[in-house]
Amino acid sequence: MLKRLGILGRGVAWTVVLNVVTTASNFAVALLLARLLGADGYGAFSFAFAWAMVLSSVAGLGLSPLVVRHVAAMEARHDWSGLRGLLRWSTGLVAGSSALTTIVAALVGLAFLHEDLLGPYLLGLGLVLPTALVLVRQSAMQGLGRVVLGRVPETLVMPVLFLVLAALFGTALSGFSARAAVALLLVSALVAFLVGTILLARTLPAAVRAAAPRYDRRSWARSAAPLLLLGVAGVVSVQVGTILLGVFAEPEETGVFALALRLSAFASFLFMASMYPLMPTVARLHSLERTDELRATVGRAARAVFLFSLPIAVGIAVLAEPLLGLFGDEFRSGADAVRILVLGEIAKVFLGLSGLVLVMTGREDDLARGVVAGAVVTTALSLALIPRFDVVGAAVATSLGALATHLLLTLLSRRRLGFAGAAWWGQAGTRNRGSSHE
């Protein structure tokens, strides 16, 4: 087990390095766009991006965790025919779903959106297909154990390229707009998608390319149904505040909240870094019925991630106003929202690995219950609070929704498996319950 923990630790370390570089790039991108576009333009850009992320999740059909779990298990068993069939099936399904989603979303946008938001929104729909397909490709590389390499195109190539393009065009064009920013983001996404496709082709074992594909469509579709629900609900929980502020408030308020959301998310970047190597590890240990090792691995990871994340969260909360001021004085009003959102982020870090444990052990239904419950809480509170409290209302709704999700997931994980992925709560329970494949 010590050897496996060492491998996992190296995976987390390299993922953290990648996340640090990505965080710096995204911070620079947000700073540049906020300066170039102002709060109004940044709000329009964020509205388009939020919708692109929600629709990409819909188009992705919730297949990402399923692909990680099955690829990891198939690679362990050398089931190359099944692996090739899974990749073909998931890619074709997501491509068709993306095309349909984009067409429907474009028609709805043309019918209902105001002119200021319509242009960036329609351009942002171009992100749906590559973003949805990226989820499949990244998940396959995660399952194969190439976690860092699989994330390089979207977490390094894309933001750095976007930063360079935005800096060049933003300084060269006097009327740089949200529409132009979305267009440059789309170009960057397509370049990153091409790089990622090449990396996957080179990563797949030669035996996969030589094998005849074998399909288990019925079983895969049955597992994907709750995963689709949780994928959409999870993205809605994050983006609903930005979307509803675009409906009920001024674009400036949307921009302030979007920036507050991005800044507060840095509090959980170590948590996100740990997820990528942990997912295939948990899937393999569960497949081999090594329950005690699984429990110990998840417990150590949860405690380490929380302890390292806590000082980052405190620093962001204390320095919220000066950090926002770097993007422009008009963003300083979001300091209270940042502090509220950071509380939600640290609660997620404390409880958050329970969801990973559930989905990687085949309990997609339970994960869907928790995520949907959180999305309902977030949406209901957003509808109630945003019209009256604007940015602060959106922050409260987002944080309470995150707390509801991860609290329920922790309770469900403890009940189903006998342990949970919280840092210091839910670890005790009936041993070996997780070895069952119920």
Coordinates of C-alpha atoms in Angstrom, one line a residue:
M1 CA 0.0 0.0 0.0
L2 CA 2.9 2.4 0.8
K3 CA 4.1 1.9 -2.8
R4 CA 0.6 2.8 -4.1
L5 CA 0.4 5.8 -1.9
G6 CA 3.8 7.0 -3.1
I7 CA 2.6 6.7 -6.7
L8 CA -0.6 8.5 -5.9
G9 CA 1.4 11.2 -4.1
R10 CA 3.6 11.8 -7.1
G11 CA 0.5 12.0 -9.3
V12 CA -1.0 14.6 -6.9
A13 CA 2.3 16.5 -6.8
W14 CA 2.5 16.8 -10.6
T15 CA -1.2 17.7 -10.8
V16 CA -0.6 20.4 -8.2
V17 CA 2.3 21.8 -10.3
L18 CA 0.0 21.8 -13.4
N19 CA -2.8 23.4 -11.4
V20 CA -0.4 26.1 -10.1
V21 CA 0.6 27.0 -13.7
T22 CA -3.0 26.9 -14.8
T23 CA -4.1 29.0 -11.9
A24 CA -1.5 31.6 -12.7
S25 CA -2.5 31.6 -16.4
N26 CA -6.2 31.9 -15.6
F27 CA -5.5 34.7 -13.1
A28 CA -3.6 36.5 -15.8
V29 CA -6.5 35.9 -18.3
A30 CA -9.1 37.2 -15.9
L31 CA -7.0 40.3 -15.0
L32 CA -6.4 41.1 -18.7
L33 CA -10.0 40.6 -19.7
A34 CA -11.3 42.6 -16.7
R35 CA -9.0 45.5 -17.7
L36 CA -9.8 45.3 -21.4
L37 CA -13.6 44.8 -21.1
G38 CA -14.6 46.5 -17.9
A39 CA -17.3 45.0 -15.6
D40 CA -20.0 45.2 -18.3
G41 CA -18.0 43.5 -21.0
Y42 CA -16.6 40.9 -18.6
G43 CA -20.1 40.2 -17.5
A44 CA -21.2 39.5 -21.1
F45 CA -18.2 37.3 -21.6
S46 CA -18.9 35.4 -18.4
F47 CA -22.5 34.9 -19.3
A48 CA -21.6 33.3 -22.6
F49 CA -18.9 31.2 -21.0
A50 CA -21.3 30.0 -18.3
W51 CA -23.9 28.9 -20.8
A52 CA -21.2 27.1 -22.9
M53 CA -20.1 25.1 -19.8
V54 CA -23.7 24.2 -18.9
L55 CA -24.5 23.1 -22.4
S56 CA -21.2 21.2 -22.8
S57 CA -22.1 19.2 -19.7
V58 CA -25.5 18.4 -21.2
A59 CA -23.8 17.4 -24.5
G60 CA -21.3 15.3 -22.6
L61 CA -24.1 13.0 -21.3
G62 CA -22.4 12.5 -18.0
L63 CA -20.0 10.0 -19.5
S64 CA -16.8 11.3 -18.0
P65 CA -16.8 9.3 -14.7
L66 CA -18.0 6.2 -16.5
V67 CA -15.1 6.4 -19.0
V68 CA -12.6 6.8 -16.2
R69 CA -13.9 3.9 -14.2
H70 CA -14.3 1.5 -17.1
V71 CA -11.0 2.4 -18.8
A72 CA -9.1 1.9 -15.5
A73 CA -10.8 -1.5 -15.0
M74 CA -10.3 -2.6 -18.7
E75 CA -6.6 -1.5 -18.6
A76 CA -6.1 -3.5 -15.5
R77 CA -7.7 -6.6 -17.1
H78 CA -6.0 -5.9 -20.6
D79 CA -9.5 -5.8 -22.1
W80 CA -8.4 -4.0 -25.2
S81 CA -11.5 -4.8 -27.3
G82 CA -13.8 -3.4 -24.6
L83 CA -11.7 -0.3 -24.3
R84 CA -11.7 0.4 -28.0
G85 CA -15.5 -0.1 -28.1
L86 CA -16.1 2.2 -25.2
L87 CA -14.0 5.0 -26.7
R88 CA -15.8 4.7 -30.1
W89 CA -19.2 4.5 -28.5
S90 CA -18.7 7.5 -26.2
T91 CA -17.1 9.7 -28.8
G92 CA -19.8 9.2 -31.4
L93 CA -22.6 9.6 -28.8
V94 CA -21.1 12.9 -27.5
A95 CA -20.5 14.3 -31.0
G96 CA -24.1 13.8 -32.0
S97 CA -25.4 15.1 -28.7
S98 CA -23.2 18.2 -29.0
A99 CA -24.6 19.0 -32.5
L100 CA -28.2 18.7 -31.3
T101 CA -27.6 20.8 -28.2
T102 CA -25.9 23.6 -30.1
I103 CA -28.7 23.9 -32.6
V104 CA -31.4 24.0 -30.0
A105 CA -29.5 26.5 -27.8
A106 CA -28.9 28.8 -30.8
L107 CA -32.6 28.9 -31.6
V108 CA -33.5 29.6 -28.0
G109 CA -30.9 32.4 -27.8
L110 CA -32.1 34.0 -31.0
A111 CA -35.6 34.1 -29.7
F112 CA -35.0 35.4 -26.1
L113 CA -31.6 37.0 -25.6
H114 CA -30.9 40.8 -25.6
E115 CA -28.6 42.1 -28.3
D116 CA -25.8 42.9 -25.9
L117 CA -25.6 39.2 -24.8
L118 CA -26.6 37.5 -28.0
G119 CA -23.4 37.9 -30.0
P120 CA -21.0 36.5 -27.3
Y121 CA -23.6 33.8 -26.5
L122 CA -23.8 32.5 -30.1
L123 CA -20.0 32.4 -30.5
G124 CA -19.7 30.7 -27.2
L125 CA -21.9 27.8 -28.5
G126 CA -18.9 26.9 -30.7
L127 CA -17.2 25.7 -27.5
V128 CA -19.9 23.0 -26.8
L129 CA -18.6 20.3 -29.2
P130 CA -14.8 20.5 -28.4
T131 CA -15.5 20.9 -24.7
A132 CA -17.8 17.9 -24.5
L133 CA -15.4 15.7 -26.5
V134 CA -12.5 16.9 -24.3
L135 CA -14.3 15.3 -21.3
V136 CA -14.2 11.9 -23.0
R137 CA -10.6 12.2 -24.0
Q138 CA -9.4 13.5 -20.6
S139 CA -11.3 10.7 -18.9
A140 CA -9.7 8.0 -21.1
M141 CA -6.2 9.3 -20.3
Q142 CA -7.1 9.5 -16.6
G143 CA -8.2 5.8 -16.7
L144 CA -4.9 5.0 -18.4
G145 CA -3.0 6.7 -15.6
R146 CA -1.8 9.6 -17.8
V147 CA -3.5 12.2 -15.6
V148 CA -1.2 15.2 -16.1
L149 CA -0.6 14.6 -19.8
G150 CA -4.3 14.3 -20.4
R151 CA -5.0 17.7 -18.8
V152 CA -2.1 19.6 -20.5
P153 CA -4.0 20.8 -23.6
E154 CA -7.0 22.4 -21.7
T155 CA -5.2 23.5 -18.6
L156 CA -2.0 24.8 -20.1
V157 CA -2.1 25.1 -23.9
M158 CA -5.5 26.7 -24.0
P159 CA -5.2 29.4 -21.3
V160 CA -1.7 30.4 -22.3
L161 CA -2.7 30.6 -26.0
F162 CA -5.8 32.6 -25.1
L163 CA -3.8 34.9 -22.9
V164 CA -1.3 35.6 -25.7
L165 CA -4.1 36.2 -28.3
A166 CA -6.1 38.4 -26.0
A167 CA -3.1 40.5 -25.2
L168 CA -2.2 40.9 -28.8
F169 CA -5.7 41.7 -30.1
G170 CA -6.8 43.6 -27.0
T171 CA -4.0 46.1 -27.3
A172 CA -4.2 46.3 -31.1
L173 CA -7.9 46.8 -31.4
S174 CA -9.5 49.9 -30.0
G175 CA -12.9 48.4 -29.7
F176 CA -12.0 45.0 -28.2
S177 CA -15.3 43.5 -27.1
A178 CA -16.8 40.5 -25.3
R179 CA -17.6 39.0 -28.7
A180 CA -14.0 39.2 -29.8
A181 CA -12.8 37.7 -26.5
V182 CA -15.2 34.7 -26.9
A183 CA -14.0 34.3 -30.5
L184 CA -10.3 34.1 -29.3
L185 CA -11.3 31.6 -26.6
L186 CA -12.9 29.4 -29.3
V187 CA -9.8 29.5 -31.4
S188 CA -7.7 28.5 -28.3
A189 CA -10.1 25.7 -27.4
L190 CA -9.9 24.2 -31.0
V191 CA -6.1 24.3 -31.0
A192 CA -6.0 22.6 -27.6
F193 CA -8.5 20.0 -28.7
L194 CA -6.3 19.1 -31.7
V195 CA -3.2 18.8 -29.4
G196 CA -5.2 16.6 -27.0
T197 CA -6.4 14.3 -29.8
I198 CA -2.8 13.7 -30.9
L199 CA -1.7 13.0 -27.3
L200 CA -4.5 10.4 -26.8
A201 CA -3.6 8.6 -30.1
R202 CA 0.0 8.3 -28.9
T203 CA -1.0 7.2 -25.4
L204 CA -3.3 4.4 -26.3
P205 CA -1.6 1.0 -26.2
A206 CA -0.9 -0.5 -29.7
A207 CA -3.1 -3.5 -28.7
V208 CA -6.1 -1.2 -28.4
R209 CA -5.7 0.0 -32.0
A210 CA -5.3 -3.6 -33.2
A211 CA -8.3 -5.0 -31.3
A212 CA -11.8 -5.4 -32.7
P213 CA -14.2 -3.1 -30.8
R214 CA -16.6 -4.8 -28.4
Y215 CA -19.6 -2.9 -27.2
D216 CA -21.8 -3.1 -24.0
R217 CA -24.1 -0.3 -24.9
R218 CA -27.0 -1.3 -22.6
S219 CA -24.8 -1.5 -19.5
W220 CA -22.9 1.7 -20.4
A221 CA -26.1 3.6 -21.1
R222 CA -27.7 2.4 -17.8
S223 CA -24.7 3.8 -15.9
A224 CA -24.6 7.0 -17.9
A225 CA -28.2 8.0 -17.2
P226 CA -27.6 9.2 -13.6
L227 CA -24.2 10.5 -14.5
L228 CA -25.8 12.8 -17.1
L229 CA -28.1 14.1 -14.4
L230 CA -25.3 14.7 -11.9
G231 CA -23.1 16.3 -14.6
V232 CA -25.7 18.8 -15.6
A233 CA -26.7 19.5 -12.0
G234 CA -23.1 20.0 -11.0
V235 CA -22.4 22.6 -13.6
V236 CA -25.8 24.3 -13.0
S237 CA -24.8 24.6 -9.3
V238 CA -21.7 26.5 -10.3
Q239 CA -23.0 28.6 -13.1
V240 CA -26.6 29.4 -12.2
G241 CA -25.6 32.5 -10.2
T242 CA -23.9 34.0 -13.2
I243 CA -26.7 33.1 -15.5
L244 CA -29.5 34.5 -13.3
L245 CA -27.5 37.6 -12.6
G246 CA -27.4 38.1 -16.3
V247 CA -31.2 37.9 -16.3
F248 CA -32.1 39.9 -13.2
A249 CA -29.2 42.3 -12.8
E250 CA -26.9 44.6 -14.8
P251 CA -24.0 43.1 -16.8
E252 CA -21.7 44.8 -14.3
E253 CA -23.1 42.8 -11.4
T254 CA -22.6 39.6 -13.5
G255 CA -19.0 40.5 -14.1
V256 CA -18.3 41.2 -10.4
F257 CA -19.8 37.8 -9.4
A258 CA -18.0 35.9 -12.1
L259 CA -14.7 37.3 -11.0
A260 CA -15.6 36.6 -7.3
L261 CA -16.4 33.0 -8.2
R262 CA -13.2 32.6 -10.1
L263 CA -11.1 34.1 -7.2
S264 CA -12.8 32.0 -4.5
A265 CA -12.2 28.8 -6.5
F266 CA -8.5 29.1 -5.9
A267 CA -9.2 28.0 -2.3
S268 CA -10.0 24.5 -3.6
F269 CA -7.5 24.1 -6.4
L270 CA -5.5 21.4 -4.3
F271 CA -8.8 19.5 -3.9
M272 CA -9.3 19.5 -7.7
A273 CA -5.7 18.5 -8.2
S274 CA -6.2 15.5 -6.0
M275 CA -9.3 14.3 -7.8
Y276 CA -7.5 13.4 -11.1
P277 CA -5.1 10.8 -9.8
L278 CA -7.5 9.6 -7.1
M279 CA -10.3 8.7 -9.5
P280 CA -8.5 5.8 -11.4
T281 CA -6.8 4.7 -8.1
V282 CA -10.1 4.3 -6.3
A283 CA -11.6 2.5 -9.3
R284 CA -8.8 0.0 -9.4
L285 CA -8.8 -0.7 -5.7
H286 CA -12.6 -1.2 -5.7
S287 CA -12.3 -3.5 -8.8
L288 CA -9.8 -5.6 -6.9
E289 CA -11.9 -5.6 -3.7
R290 CA -9.1 -4.1 -1.6
T291 CA -11.5 -2.2 0.7
D292 CA -9.1 -1.5 3.6
E293 CA -6.5 0.0 1.3
L294 CA -9.2 2.0 -0.4
R295 CA -10.5 3.4 2.9
A296 CA -7.0 4.3 4.1
T297 CA -6.0 5.9 0.8
V298 CA -9.1 8.1 0.7
G299 CA -8.8 9.1 4.4
R300 CA -5.2 10.2 4.1
A301 CA -5.8 12.1 0.9
A302 CA -8.9 13.9 2.4
R303 CA -7.0 15.1 5.5
A304 CA -3.9 16.2 3.6
V305 CA -5.9 18.2 1.0
F306 CA -7.9 19.9 3.7
L307 CA -4.9 20.9 5.8
F308 CA -3.1 22.4 2.8
S309 CA -6.2 24.1 1.5
L310 CA -7.2 25.9 4.7
P311 CA -4.4 28.5 4.8
I312 CA -5.0 29.3 1.1
A313 CA -8.7 29.9 1.8
V314 CA -8.0 32.1 4.8
G315 CA -5.6 34.2 2.8
I316 CA -8.1 34.7 0.0
A317 CA -10.8 35.7 2.4
V318 CA -8.6 38.2 4.3
L319 CA -7.2 39.8 1.1
A320 CA -10.4 39.6 -1.0
E321 CA -10.7 43.4 -1.5
P322 CA -7.1 44.2 -2.6
L323 CA -7.1 41.1 -4.8
L324 CA -10.2 42.2 -6.6
G325 CA -8.8 45.7 -6.9
L326 CA -6.1 44.3 -9.1
F327 CA -8.8 43.8 -11.8
G328 CA -10.1 47.3 -11.4
D329 CA -11.8 49.4 -8.7
E330 CA -15.3 48.5 -10.0
F331 CA -14.7 44.9 -8.9
R332 CA -13.9 45.7 -5.2
S333 CA -17.6 45.5 -4.4
G334 CA -17.4 41.7 -4.7
A335 CA -15.2 41.3 -1.6
D336 CA -18.1 40.1 0.6
A337 CA -19.2 37.6 -2.1
V338 CA -15.6 36.2 -2.2
R339 CA -15.6 35.6 1.5
I340 CA -19.0 33.9 1.4
L341 CA -17.9 31.7 -1.6
V342 CA -14.7 30.8 0.2
L343 CA -16.7 29.3 3.1
G344 CA -18.5 27.1 0.6
E345 CA -15.3 26.1 -1.0
I346 CA -13.6 25.0 2.2
A347 CA -16.7 23.1 3.3
K348 CA -16.5 21.3 -0.1
V349 CA -12.9 20.5 0.5
F350 CA -13.6 19.1 4.0
L351 CA -16.4 16.8 2.7
G352 CA -15.7 16.6 -1.0
L353 CA -14.0 13.2 -1.6
S354 CA -17.2 11.3 -0.7
G355 CA -18.6 12.0 -4.2
L356 CA -15.5 10.7 -5.9
V357 CA -15.7 7.5 -3.8
L358 CA -19.4 7.0 -4.7
V359 CA -19.0 7.3 -8.4
M360 CA -15.8 5.3 -8.7
T361 CA -17.4 2.4 -6.8
G362 CA -20.4 2.3 -9.2
R363 CA -22.9 4.2 -7.0
E364 CA -23.8 6.8 -9.7
D365 CA -27.4 7.0 -8.4
D366 CA -26.3 8.2 -5.0
L367 CA -23.9 10.8 -6.4
A368 CA -26.7 12.1 -8.6
R369 CA -29.0 12.4 -5.6
G370 CA -26.5 14.6 -3.8
V371 CA -25.6 16.8 -6.7
V372 CA -29.2 17.3 -7.8
A373 CA -30.2 18.2 -4.3
G374 CA -27.4 20.8 -4.2
A375 CA -28.5 22.2 -7.6
V376 CA -32.1 22.5 -6.4
V377 CA -31.0 24.3 -3.3
T378 CA -28.7 26.6 -5.3
T379 CA -31.3 27.4 -7.9
A380 CA -34.1 28.0 -5.4
L381 CA -32.0 30.3 -3.3
S382 CA -30.7 32.1 -6.3
L383 CA -34.2 32.9 -7.5
A384 CA -35.1 34.1 -4.0
L385 CA -32.0 36.1 -3.2
I386 CA -30.5 37.5 -6.4
P387 CA -33.4 39.9 -7.3
R388 CA -33.0 41.5 -3.8
F389 CA -29.3 41.1 -2.9
D390 CA -27.7 40.8 -6.3
V391 CA -24.0 39.5 -6.0
V392 CA -24.2 38.7 -2.3
G393 CA -27.4 36.8 -2.8
A394 CA -25.8 34.7 -5.6
A395 CA -22.8 34.0 -3.4
V396 CA -25.0 32.8 -0.4
A397 CA -27.0 30.6 -2.7
T398 CA -23.9 29.0 -4.3
S399 CA -22.2 28.3 -1.0
L400 CA -25.3 26.8 0.7
G401 CA -25.9 24.7 -2.4
A402 CA -22.3 23.3 -2.3
L403 CA -22.7 22.6 1.4
A404 CA -26.0 20.7 0.8
T405 CA -24.4 18.6 -1.9
H406 CA -21.3 17.5 -0.1
L407 CA -23.0 16.9 3.2
L408 CA -25.6 14.6 1.6
L409 CA -22.9 12.8 -0.3
T410 CA -20.9 12.2 2.8
L411 CA -23.9 10.7 4.6
L412 CA -24.7 8.5 1.6
S413 CA -21.1 7.3 1.3
R414 CA -21.0 6.4 5.0
R415 CA -24.3 4.5 4.6
R416 CA -23.4 2.6 1.4
L417 CA -19.7 1.9 2.0
G418 CA -19.2 2.2 5.7
F419 CA -16.8 5.2 5.3
A420 CA -16.8 8.6 3.6
G421 CA -14.3 10.9 1.9
A422 CA -14.5 13.6 4.6
A423 CA -11.3 14.8 6.3
W424 CA -12.2 13.8 9.9
W425 CA -15.8 12.7 9.8
G426 CA -17.5 9.6 8.5
Q427 CA -14.4 7.5 8.5
A428 CA -15.7 4.9 10.9
G429 CA -18.2 2.3 10.0
T430 CA -18.9 -1.3 9.1
R431 CA -15.7 -2.6 7.6
N432 CA -15.7 -4.4 4.2
R433 CA -19.1 -3.1 3.3
G434 CA -17.4 -1.4 0.4
S435 CA -16.2 -4.7 -1.0
S436 CA -19.7 -5.6 -2.2
H437 CA -20.6 -4.9 -5.7
E438 CA -24.2 -4.3 -5.0

